[in-house]
Amino acid sequence: MKGKTLPVTFDLAIGTGTARTSFKVDRTKYDIKYGSGSFFDNLGDKAINDEFELTVSLVY
């Protein structure tokens, strides 16, 4: 994101012809701080979560 690359590790569930995983990413580690309650005060209900979850399903 934003031209920044960081390693990510996750567990992968492998089935017959499928692979699945789910993991969380902290956007502030990629210098995306817009609306972050960790960096800005008084955002109230306008704050955006620093972490988001990715769920990936692969069929091969």
Short mmCIF file of C-alpha atoms in Angstrom, two decimals:
data_model
loop_
_atom_site.label_atom_id
_atom_site.label_comp_id
_atom_site.label_asym_id
_atom_site.label_seq_id
_atom_site.Cartn_x
_atom_site.Cartn_y
_atom_site.Cartn_z
CA MET A 1 0.00 0.00 0.00
CA LYS A 2 1.20 3.47 -0.81
CA GLY A 3 4.40 2.03 -2.27
CA LYS A 4 5.42 0.45 1.04
CA THR A 5 6.03 -3.29 1.32
CA LEU A 6 6.05 -5.22 4.59
CA PRO A 7 6.06 -8.97 5.22
CA VAL A 8 2.77 -10.57 6.21
CA THR A 9 2.42 -14.04 7.70
CA PHE A 10 -0.75 -16.09 7.96
CA ASP A 11 -2.03 -19.64 8.31
CA LEU A 12 -3.43 -21.22 5.17
CA ALA A 13 -6.13 -23.92 5.21
CA ILE A 14 -5.61 -26.16 2.18
CA GLY A 15 -8.37 -28.46 0.92
CA THR A 16 -8.96 -30.36 -2.29
CA GLY A 17 -8.59 -27.67 -4.94
CA THR A 18 -9.07 -24.83 -2.46
CA ALA A 19 -7.07 -22.69 -0.07
CA ARG A 20 -8.46 -20.23 2.49
CA THR A 21 -7.10 -17.71 4.94
CA SER A 22 -8.12 -14.70 6.97
CA PHE A 23 -5.79 -12.15 8.55
CA LYS A 24 -5.71 -8.58 9.83
CA VAL A 25 -3.65 -5.71 8.45
CA ASP A 26 -2.80 -2.53 10.37
CA ARG A 27 -3.05 0.29 7.82
CA THR A 28 -0.98 2.68 9.96
CA LYS A 29 2.10 0.50 9.40
CA TYR A 30 1.82 1.55 5.75
CA ASP A 31 1.67 5.27 6.65
CA ILE A 32 -2.09 5.49 6.12
CA LYS A 33 -3.12 7.63 9.08
CA TYR A 34 -6.19 9.46 7.74
CA GLY A 35 -8.95 9.38 10.36
CA SER A 36 -6.92 7.23 12.77
CA GLY A 37 -7.86 7.61 16.42
CA SER A 38 -4.30 6.54 17.26
CA PHE A 39 -2.88 9.72 15.71
CA PHE A 40 -5.67 12.31 15.92
CA ASP A 41 -7.71 13.40 18.94
CA ASN A 42 -11.39 14.36 19.04
CA LEU A 43 -12.48 12.33 15.98
CA GLY A 44 -15.38 10.81 17.92
CA ASP A 45 -17.56 8.63 15.71
CA LYS A 46 -15.62 9.76 12.59
CA ALA A 47 -12.55 7.68 13.53
CA ILE A 48 -11.56 4.90 11.13
CA ASN A 49 -10.27 1.58 12.48
CA ASP A 50 -6.54 1.06 12.08
CA GLU A 51 -6.96 -2.65 11.36
CA PHE A 52 -8.97 -4.31 8.64
CA GLU A 53 -9.47 -8.00 7.94
CA LEU A 54 -8.81 -9.75 4.65
CA THR A 55 -10.52 -13.05 3.92
CA VAL A 56 -9.17 -14.86 0.87
CA SER A 57 -10.51 -17.96 -0.88
CA LEU A 58 -8.57 -19.51 -3.73
CA VAL A 59 -9.92 -22.22 -6.02
CA TYR A 60 -7.41 -24.02 -8.21
#
